[in-house]
Coordinates of N, CA and C in Angstrom, one line a residue:
M7 N 11.5 -2.7 38.3 CA 10.3 -2.3 38.6 C 10.8 -1.7 36.4
N8 N 11.4 -0.9 36.6 CA 12.2 -1.1 35.6 C 12.3 -1.7 34.8
S9 N 12.8 -3.0 35.0 CA 13.0 -4.0 34.0 C 11.7 -4.3 33.1
E10 N 10.8 -4.7 34.0 CA 9.2 -5.0 33.7 C 9.0 -3.8 32.6
K11 N 9.0 -2.7 33.1 CA 8.3 -1.1 31.7 C 9.5 -1.4 30.4
K12 N 11.1 -2.0 30.6 CA 11.5 -2.1 29.8 C 10.8 -3.6 28.6
E13 N 10.1 -4.4 29.6 CA 10.2 -5.6 28.8 C 9.0 -5.2 28.0
R14 N 7.6 -4.4 28.1 CA 6.3 -3.7 27.7 C 6.7 -3.2 26.6
R15 N 8.2 -2.8 26.9 CA 7.6 -1.4 25.1 C 8.6 -2.2 24.8
E16 N 9.8 -3.1 24.9 CA 10.5 -4.0 24.2 C 9.1 -5.0 23.5
A17 N 8.2 -5.5 24.1 CA 7.2 -6.1 23.1 C 6.3 -5.1 22.4
Q18 N 6.4 -4.1 22.6 CA 5.0 -2.9 21.7 C 6.0 -2.4 20.8
L19 N 7.4 -2.4 20.8 CA 8.4 -2.3 19.4 C 8.3 -3.1 18.4
A20 N 8.3 -4.6 19.0 CA 8.0 -5.9 18.4 C 7.0 -6.3 18.2
K21 N 6.0 -5.6 18.2 CA 4.7 -5.7 17.5 C 4.4 -4.5 17.0
K22 N 4.8 -3.4 16.8 CA 4.9 -2.6 15.9 C 5.4 -2.6 14.5
A23 N 6.6 -3.4 15.0 CA 7.6 -3.8 13.7 C 6.9 -4.5 12.6
E24 N 6.1 -5.5 13.9 CA 5.4 -6.6 12.7 C 4.0 -6.1 12.0
T25 N 3.7 -5.2 12.5 CA 2.4 -4.6 12.1 C 2.7 -4.0 11.0
I26 N 3.9 -3.0 11.1 CA 4.7 -2.0 9.8 C 4.7 -3.3 8.8
K27 N 5.3 -4.6 9.1 CA 6.3 -5.1 8.0 C 4.7 -5.9 7.2
A28 N 3.6 -6.0 7.6 CA 2.5 -7.1 7.5 C 2.0 -6.0 6.4
F29 N 1.7 -4.9 6.6 CA 1.0 -3.7 5.7 C 2.4 -2.8 4.5
A30 N 3.4 -3.3 5.1 CA 4.8 -3.0 3.9 C 4.4 -3.3 2.8
S31 N 4.3 -2.4 2.0 CA 4.5 -2.4 0.4 C 5.6 -2.6 -0.2
E32 N 5.8 -3.1 -1.9 CA 6.8 -3.6 -1.7 C 7.7 -3.0 -3.0
V33 N 8.5 -2.6 -2.8 CA 8.9 -1.6 -3.8 C 10.1 -1.8 -4.7
V34 N 10.5 -1.8 -5.7 CA 11.5 -2.5 -6.5 C 11.8 -1.4 -7.6
L35 N 13.1 -1.4 -7.6 CA 13.4 0.1 -8.7 C 13.8 -0.7 -9.8
Q36 N 13.4 -0.2 -10.8 CA 14.2 -0.7 -12.5 C 15.8 0.2 -12.7
S37 N 15.2 1.5 -12.7 CA 16.7 2.6 -12.6 C 16.7 3.4 -11.5
P38 N 16.9 4.2 -12.1 CA 17.3 5.1 -10.8 C 16.0 6.5 -9.7
T39 N 15.3 6.1 -11.4 CA 14.6 7.4 -11.8 C 12.9 6.3 -12.3
Q40 N 12.8 4.9 -12.2 CA 11.8 4.5 -12.3 C 11.8 3.4 -11.7
M41 N 10.5 2.8 -10.6 CA 10.3 1.5 -9.6 C 8.4 1.3 -9.8
L42 N 9.1 0.7 -9.6 CA 7.0 -0.4 -9.2 C 7.1 -0.8 -8.1
I43 N 6.1 -0.4 -7.4 CA 5.0 -0.1 -5.9 C 4.0 -1.2 -6.3
D44 N 4.3 -1.8 -6.0 CA 3.3 -3.2 -5.6 C 3.2 -3.7 -6.7
G45 N 3.7 -3.2 -7.7 CA 3.1 -3.9 -9.0 C 3.3 -3.2 -9.9
R46 N 3.2 -1.6 -9.3 CA 2.1 -0.6 -10.3 C 2.9 0.7 -11.1
P47 N 3.5 0.9 -12.0 CA 4.6 2.0 -12.7 C 4.7 3.3 -11.8
Y48 N 6.0 4.1 -11.7 CA 6.2 5.1 -11.1 C 7.5 5.5 -11.8
I49 N 7.5 7.1 -11.3 CA 8.4 7.8 -11.8 C 9.0 8.8 -10.7
L50 N 10.2 8.9 -10.7 CA 10.2 9.7 -9.5 C 11.0 10.9 -10.7
E51 N 10.5 12.2 -10.1 CA 10.5 13.8 -11.2 C 11.1 14.1 -10.2
K52 N 11.1 14.4 -9.2 CA 11.7 15.7 -8.3 C 12.0 14.3 -6.9
N53 N 13.8 15.4 -6.7 CA 14.3 14.6 -5.4 C 14.6 15.3 -4.8
Y54 N 14.6 16.5 -3.9 CA 15.1 17.4 -4.0 C 15.8 16.8 -2.5
R55 N 16.6 17.9 -2.2 CA 17.6 18.0 -0.9 C 18.2 16.1 -1.0
N56 N 17.6 15.0 -1.9 CA 18.0 13.3 -1.3 C 17.1 13.1 -0.8
G57 N 15.3 13.4 -0.8 CA 14.6 12.8 -0.1 C 14.2 11.5 -0.1
F58 N 14.2 11.2 -1.4 CA 13.8 9.9 -1.2 C 14.3 8.7 -1.2
E59 N 13.4 7.5 0.0 CA 14.2 6.7 0.9 C 13.2 5.5 0.1
V60 N 13.9 4.4 -0.2 CA 12.9 3.1 -0.6 C 12.6 2.3 0.8
K61 N 13.2 2.2 1.6 CA 12.8 2.1 3.1 C 11.3 2.0 3.5
K62 N 11.7 4.0 3.3 CA 10.6 4.4 3.9 C 9.4 4.9 3.3
L63 N 9.7 4.3 2.3 CA 8.4 4.4 1.4 C 7.9 3.0 1.7
E64 N 8.6 2.2 1.7 CA 8.0 0.7 1.7 C 7.1 0.6 3.1
E65 N 7.6 1.7 4.1 CA 6.2 1.4 5.1 C 5.6 2.2 5.2
R66 N 5.7 3.2 4.5 CA 4.0 4.1 4.6 C 3.5 4.6 3.8
F67 N 3.8 3.5 2.9 CA 2.8 3.9 1.5 C 1.6 2.9 1.6
S68 N 0.4 3.4 0.6 CA -1.0 3.5 1.1 C -1.2 2.8 -0.3
N69 N -2.4 1.8 -0.4 CA -3.5 1.3 -1.7 C -3.9 2.6 -1.7
I70 N -4.4 3.8 -0.9 CA -5.2 4.2 -0.9 C -4.7 5.7 -1.8
L71 N -3.2 5.8 -1.8 CA -2.6 7.0 -3.1 C -1.9 6.2 -4.4
T72 N -3.1 5.2 -4.8 CA -3.0 4.7 -5.7 C -3.9 5.4 -7.1
K73 N -4.5 6.5 -6.0 CA -5.7 6.7 -7.2 C -4.8 8.3 -7.3
Y74 N -4.1 8.6 -6.9 CA -3.3 10.4 -7.5 C -2.6 9.8 -8.5
D75 N -2.4 11.2 -9.8 CA -1.5 11.6 -10.0 C 0.0 11.5 -10.2
Y76 N -0.2 12.2 -9.0 CA 1.5 12.4 -8.1 C 1.2 12.4 -6.9
I77 N 2.1 11.6 -6.0 CA 3.0 11.4 -4.6 C 3.8 12.3 -4.0
V78 N 3.9 12.8 -3.6 CA 4.6 14.1 -2.5 C 5.4 13.2 -1.3
G79 N 6.3 13.1 -1.1 CA 6.9 12.5 0.2 C 7.7 13.9 0.4
D80 N 7.7 14.2 1.9 CA 8.4 15.1 2.8 C 8.7 15.1 4.1
W81 N 9.7 15.2 4.6 CA 10.2 15.0 6.0 C 10.0 15.7 6.8
G82 N 9.2 15.7 8.1 CA 9.3 17.1 9.6 C 9.4 15.6 10.2
Y83 N 10.6 16.1 11.0 CA 10.9 15.7 12.3 C 11.2 14.5 12.0
E84 N 12.1 13.6 11.2 CA 12.3 12.4 11.0 C 11.3 11.5 10.9
Q85 N 10.0 12.4 9.8 CA 8.7 11.5 9.5 C 8.9 11.4 7.7
L86 N 8.5 10.2 7.9 CA 7.8 11.0 5.7 C 6.6 10.8 5.7
R87 N 5.9 12.2 5.5 CA 4.9 12.2 4.8 C 4.3 12.2 3.4
L88 N 3.3 11.4 3.7 CA 2.9 11.1 1.9 C 1.6 11.7 1.5
R89 N 1.3 12.7 0.4 CA 0.2 12.9 0.0 C 0.2 12.9 -1.3
G90 N -1.4 12.7 -2.1 CA -1.4 12.7 -3.0 C -2.0 14.1 -4.2
F91 N -1.8 14.0 -5.5 CA -2.2 14.7 -6.3 C -2.6 14.6 -7.1
Y92 N -3.2 15.3 -7.6 CA -4.0 15.3 -9.3 C -3.2 15.7 -9.9
A93 N -3.1 15.2 -11.3 CA -3.0 16.0 -12.2 C -3.5 17.7 -12.7
A94 N -3.1 19.0 -13.0 CA -2.5 19.5 -13.6 C -4.5 19.1 -14.7
G95 N -5.3 20.6 -13.8 CA -6.2 20.3 -15.3 C -7.4 19.1 -15.1
S96 N -7.2 18.5 -13.4 CA -8.0 17.2 -14.0 C -9.8 18.0 -13.1
N97 N -10.4 17.6 -12.8 CA -11.9 17.6 -12.7 C -11.3 16.6 -11.3
K98 N -11.2 15.9 -11.1 CA -10.8 15.2 -9.9 C -10.1 16.4 -8.5
G99 N -10.8 15.5 -7.6 CA -10.7 16.6 -5.5 C -11.1 17.8 -5.8
T100 N -9.9 18.4 -5.1 CA -10.3 20.3 -4.7 C -9.6 20.5 -5.6
P101 N -9.0 22.1 -6.4 CA -8.1 22.6 -7.0 C -6.8 22.6 -6.0
T102 N -6.4 22.5 -4.5 CA -5.7 22.1 -3.8 C -5.2 21.6 -3.8
Q103 N -5.8 20.6 -4.2 CA -5.2 18.9 -5.0 C -5.0 19.0 -6.0
S104 N -4.4 19.8 -6.4 CA -4.0 19.8 -8.1 C -2.2 20.2 -7.7
I105 N -1.3 19.0 -9.4 CA -0.6 19.1 -8.7 C 0.6 20.7 -8.6
E106 N -0.4 22.1 -9.7 CA 0.6 22.9 -9.4 C 0.6 23.6 -8.2
R107 N -0.9 23.5 -7.2 CA -0.2 23.9 -6.0 C 1.0 23.0 -5.3
L108 N 1.4 22.4 -5.9 CA 2.1 21.5 -4.8 C 3.3 22.8 -3.7
Q109 N 4.2 24.2 -5.0 CA 4.3 24.8 -3.9 C 3.4 25.7 -2.8
D110 N 2.3 25.8 -3.1 CA 2.0 26.2 -1.5 C 1.7 24.9 -0.3
Y111 N 1.1 23.5 -0.6 CA 1.4 23.1 0.0 C 3.2 23.2 0.6
L112 N 4.4 23.4 -0.1 CA 5.6 23.1 0.7 C 5.8 24.3 1.9
Y113 N 5.1 25.4 1.1 CA 4.7 26.9 1.7 C 4.3 26.2 3.5
E114 N 3.1 26.0 3.0 CA 2.0 25.9 4.2 C 2.5 24.7 4.8
Y115 N 2.5 23.5 4.8 CA 2.4 22.4 5.9 C 3.4 21.3 6.0
C116 N 4.7 21.9 5.3 CA 6.1 22.1 5.6 C 6.6 22.1 6.1
N117 N 8.2 21.8 7.0 CA 9.0 22.6 7.4 C 9.8 23.4 6.6
F118 N 10.2 24.6 6.5 CA 11.4 25.7 5.3 C 12.7 24.7 4.8
G119 N 12.8 24.4 3.4 CA 13.7 23.7 3.5 C 14.2 22.1 3.1
C120 N 13.0 21.5 3.6 CA 13.3 20.0 3.7 C 12.9 19.5 2.6
A121 N 13.4 18.6 3.3 CA 13.7 16.8 2.0 C 12.5 16.6 1.3
Y122 N 11.9 16.7 0.0 CA 11.1 16.8 0.0 C 11.4 15.2 -1.8
F123 N 10.3 14.1 -2.1 CA 10.0 14.2 -3.5 C 8.7 13.9 -4.3
V124 N 8.9 13.5 -6.1 CA 8.0 13.9 -6.2 C 7.4 12.1 -7.3
L125 N 6.3 11.6 -6.9 CA 6.1 10.4 -7.6 C 5.4 10.7 -8.7
R126 N 5.1 10.3 -10.3 CA 4.2 10.1 -10.6 C 3.7 8.9 -10.6
N127 N 2.1 9.2 -10.9 CA 1.7 7.8 -11.4 C 1.8 7.3 -13.0
L128 N 1.8 5.4 -13.2 CA 2.1 6.1 -14.8 C 0.6 5.1 -15.0
D129 N 0.0 4.1 -13.7 CA -0.9 3.7 -14.2 C -2.1 4.5 -12.8
V130 N -2.6 5.4 -13.4 CA -3.8 6.0 -11.8 C -5.1 4.1 -11.8
Q131 N -5.2 4.2 -10.7 CA -6.3 2.8 -10.3 C -7.5 4.0 -9.9
P132 N -8.4 3.8 -10.0 CA -9.8 3.5 -9.5 C -10.0 3.9 -8.2
P133 N -10.5 4.4 -7.6 CA -10.6 4.7 -5.8 C -11.9 3.2 -6.1
T134 N -11.5 2.7 -5.1 CA -12.0 1.2 -5.0 C -13.9 1.2 -3.7
P135 N -14.7 1.0 -3.8 CA -15.4 1.2 -2.9 C -15.6 0.7 -1.7
S136 N -15.5 1.6 -0.8 CA -15.6 1.9 0.7 C -16.4 0.2 0.9
H137 N -16.5 0.0 2.0 CA -17.3 -1.5 3.0 C -18.5 -0.9 3.3
N138 N -19.2 0.7 2.7 CA -20.4 0.4 3.3 C -21.0 0.8 1.5
G139 N -20.9 0.4 0.8 CA -21.8 0.3 -0.6 C -21.4 1.5 -0.9
G140 N -20.3 1.7 -0.8 CA -19.8 3.1 -2.5 C -21.0 4.2 -1.7
K141 N -21.2 4.2 -0.6 CA -22.6 5.6 -0.4 C -21.1 6.2 0.7
N142 N -21.5 7.7 0.0 CA -21.0 8.4 1.1 C -22.3 8.9 2.5
K143 N -21.3 9.3 2.9 CA -21.8 9.7 4.8 C -22.8 10.7 4.1
K144 N -22.5 11.8 3.8 CA -22.9 13.0 3.1 C -23.9 13.2 2.8
T145 N -24.0 12.1 1.8 CA -25.3 12.1 1.0 C -26.5 12.2 1.5
G146 N -26.7 12.0 3.0 CA -27.7 12.4 3.0 C -27.9 13.3 3.6
H147 N -26.8 13.8 4.0 CA -27.0 15.9 4.5 C -27.7 16.2 3.5
K148 N -26.8 16.3 1.9 CA -26.9 16.6 1.0 C -28.8 16.9 0.2
R149 N -29.5 15.6 0.5 CA -30.3 15.3 0.3 C -31.1 15.9 1.5
R150 N -30.8 16.4 2.6 CA -32.3 17.2 3.9 C -31.9 18.4 3.2
T151 N -30.5 18.9 2.4 CA -30.4 20.9 2.2 C -31.6 20.9 1.2
Q152 N -31.5 20.2 0.2 CA -31.9 20.0 -1.0 C -33.6 20.7 -0.8
N153 N -33.6 18.9 0.2 CA -35.7 19.3 0.4 C -35.8 20.6 1.4
R154 N -34.8 21.0 1.8 CA -34.7 22.2 2.9 C -35.5 23.4 2.2
K155 N -34.6 23.5 0.9 CA -34.4 24.7 -0.3 C -36.2 24.2 -0.8
E156 N -36.1 23.3 -1.7 CA -37.2 22.4 -2.4 C -38.5 23.4 -1.2
K157 N -38.4 23.2 -0.2 CA -39.8 24.0 0.9 C -40.2 25.3 1.1
S158 N -38.8 25.5 0.8 CA -38.9 27.8 1.5 C -39.1 27.8 -0.5
Q159 N -39.4 27.0 -1.5 CA -39.6 27.3 -2.4 C -40.7 27.5 -2.8
K160 N -41.2 26.3 -2.4 CA -42.6 27.1 -2.6 C -43.7 27.5 -1.9
A161 N -44.3 28.2 -2.7 CA -46.0 29.2 -2.2 C -46.1 28.7 -1.4
Y162 N -46.4 29.9 0.0 CA -47.3 29.9 0.7 C -49.2 29.4 0.7
T163 N -49.2 28.5 0.9 CA -51.3 28.0 0.6 C -52.1 28.5 1.6
A164 N -51.6 28.5 3.2 CA -52.3 28.6 4.3 C -52.0 29.9 5.1
Q165 N -52.2 30.8 5.2 CA -51.3 31.8 6.3 C -52.2 31.4 7.3
R166 N -51.1 31.6 9.0 CA -51.9 31.4 10.2 C -52.1 32.8 10.0
V167 N -53.5 33.4 10.5 CA -54.0 34.5 11.2 C -54.1 35.3 12.7
Y168 N -53.9 35.4 12.7 CA -54.0 36.2 14.1 C -54.2 37.6 14.5
D169 N -55.5 37.0 15.6 CA -57.0 38.2 16.1 C -55.7 39.0 17.1
I170 N -55.3 40.1 16.4 CA -54.2 41.1 17.2 C -55.2 41.8 17.9
N171 N -56.8 42.5 17.8 CA -58.1 42.6 18.1 C -58.3 42.4 19.9
K172 N -58.3 41.1 19.5 CA -59.5 40.7 20.5 C -58.3 40.2 21.6
K173 N -58.8 41.1 22.6 CA -57.9 41.4 24.1 C -58.2 40.2 25.3
Q174 N -57.5 39.1 25.8 CA -58.0 38.6 26.9 C -57.8 39.3 28.0
P175 N -59.7 38.8 28.4 CA -60.0 39.2 29.8 C -58.7 38.9 31.1
R176 N -58.0 39.8 31.9 CA -57.7 39.7 32.7 C -58.2 39.3 34.1
S177 N -57.2 38.4 35.0 CA -57.9 37.5 35.8 C -57.8 39.5 37.0
K178 N -58.6 39.3 38.3 CA -58.7 40.1 39.2 C -57.6 40.3 39.8
K179 N -56.3 39.3 39.6 CA -55.6 39.5 40.9 C -54.6 40.2 40.6
Y180 N -54.6 41.2 39.1 CA -53.3 41.2 38.6 C -54.0 43.0 38.4
T181 N -54.8 43.1 38.3 CA -55.8 44.3 38.3 C -54.5 45.3 39.2
T182 N -54.5 46.7 38.2 CA -54.2 48.1 39.5 C -54.5 48.2 40.5
D183 N -56.3 48.5 40.6 CA -57.2 48.9 41.9 C -56.6 48.3 43.2
Q184 N -56.2 46.9 42.5 CA -55.9 46.0 44.3 C -55.1 46.2 44.5
V185 N -54.0 47.3 44.1 CA -52.5 46.6 44.5 C -52.7 47.7 45.9
K186 N -52.4 46.9 47.1 CA -51.8 47.2 48.4 C -51.1 48.3 48.6
K187 N -51.6 49.6 49.1 CA -50.2 50.7 49.1 C -49.3 50.0 50.3
R188 N -48.3 50.0 50.2 CA -47.9 49.7 50.9 C -46.9 51.3 52.1
K189 N -46.3 50.6 53.1 CA -46.2 51.6 53.8 C -44.6 52.2 53.5
R190 N -44.4 53.4 53.6 CA -42.8 53.4 53.0 C -41.9 53.6 54.5
R191 N -41.2 53.0 53.9 CA -39.4 52.4 54.9 C -38.8 53.9 55.0
F192 N -38.7 54.6 54.4 CA -38.2 55.7 54.7 C -38.8 57.2 54.3
T193 N -38.6 58.0 55.0 CA -39.4 59.5 54.8 C -38.7 60.4 53.9
I194 N -39.2 61.5 53.0 CA -39.2 62.2 51.9 C -39.2 64.1 52.7
R195 N -37.8 64.6 52.9 CA -37.6 65.3 53.4 C -37.7 66.7 52.2
Q196 N -38.0 67.2 52.2 CA -38.2 68.5 51.5 C -37.0 69.8 53.0
K197 N -36.3 70.3 51.0 CA -35.4 71.6 51.7 C -36.2 72.9 51.9
N198 N -35.6 73.3 53.0 CA -36.7 74.8 53.0 C -36.2 75.8 52.9
K199 N -37.0 76.6 52.0 CA -36.1 77.4 51.2 C -35.6 78.8 51.8

């Protein structure tokens, strides 16, 4: 039984290794600080505690990171995590995605004192359109909220008028006159003075 589990586990690991090799990027070092990743030039700006490892970068690098001006790789639990940042003063992304906020990112999301590195992208690629024709899922939501705002800003042309003074006749079942007096199940005693 254990040998079957062991064989299945080895087969899973072999399949995972093949997948990693299939999606691995090509990293060519030109000098200790300059490199080409999939033919695009990068410069190693900072290598804190020797966090830069070529083999792990080849495994983890994804083409989605080519749109960022900076790529930060940090180590946590023996795993390399890559995150993209935009240049300072860039209008792209949110303010938290600016390289000026790198220290905040390291304090918030990384282990204290972890090894990390910063790569600067010299050839930033614009993001490729997605498979859904470049349509963002949130565009419909945006349109709906704009339509709601437009509707709420329009003046009402007709008001509903409710007849408040008009009373509805009650049915005779529920009038107080016809309520039957019930017999009490207990007696009320009064104190003698």
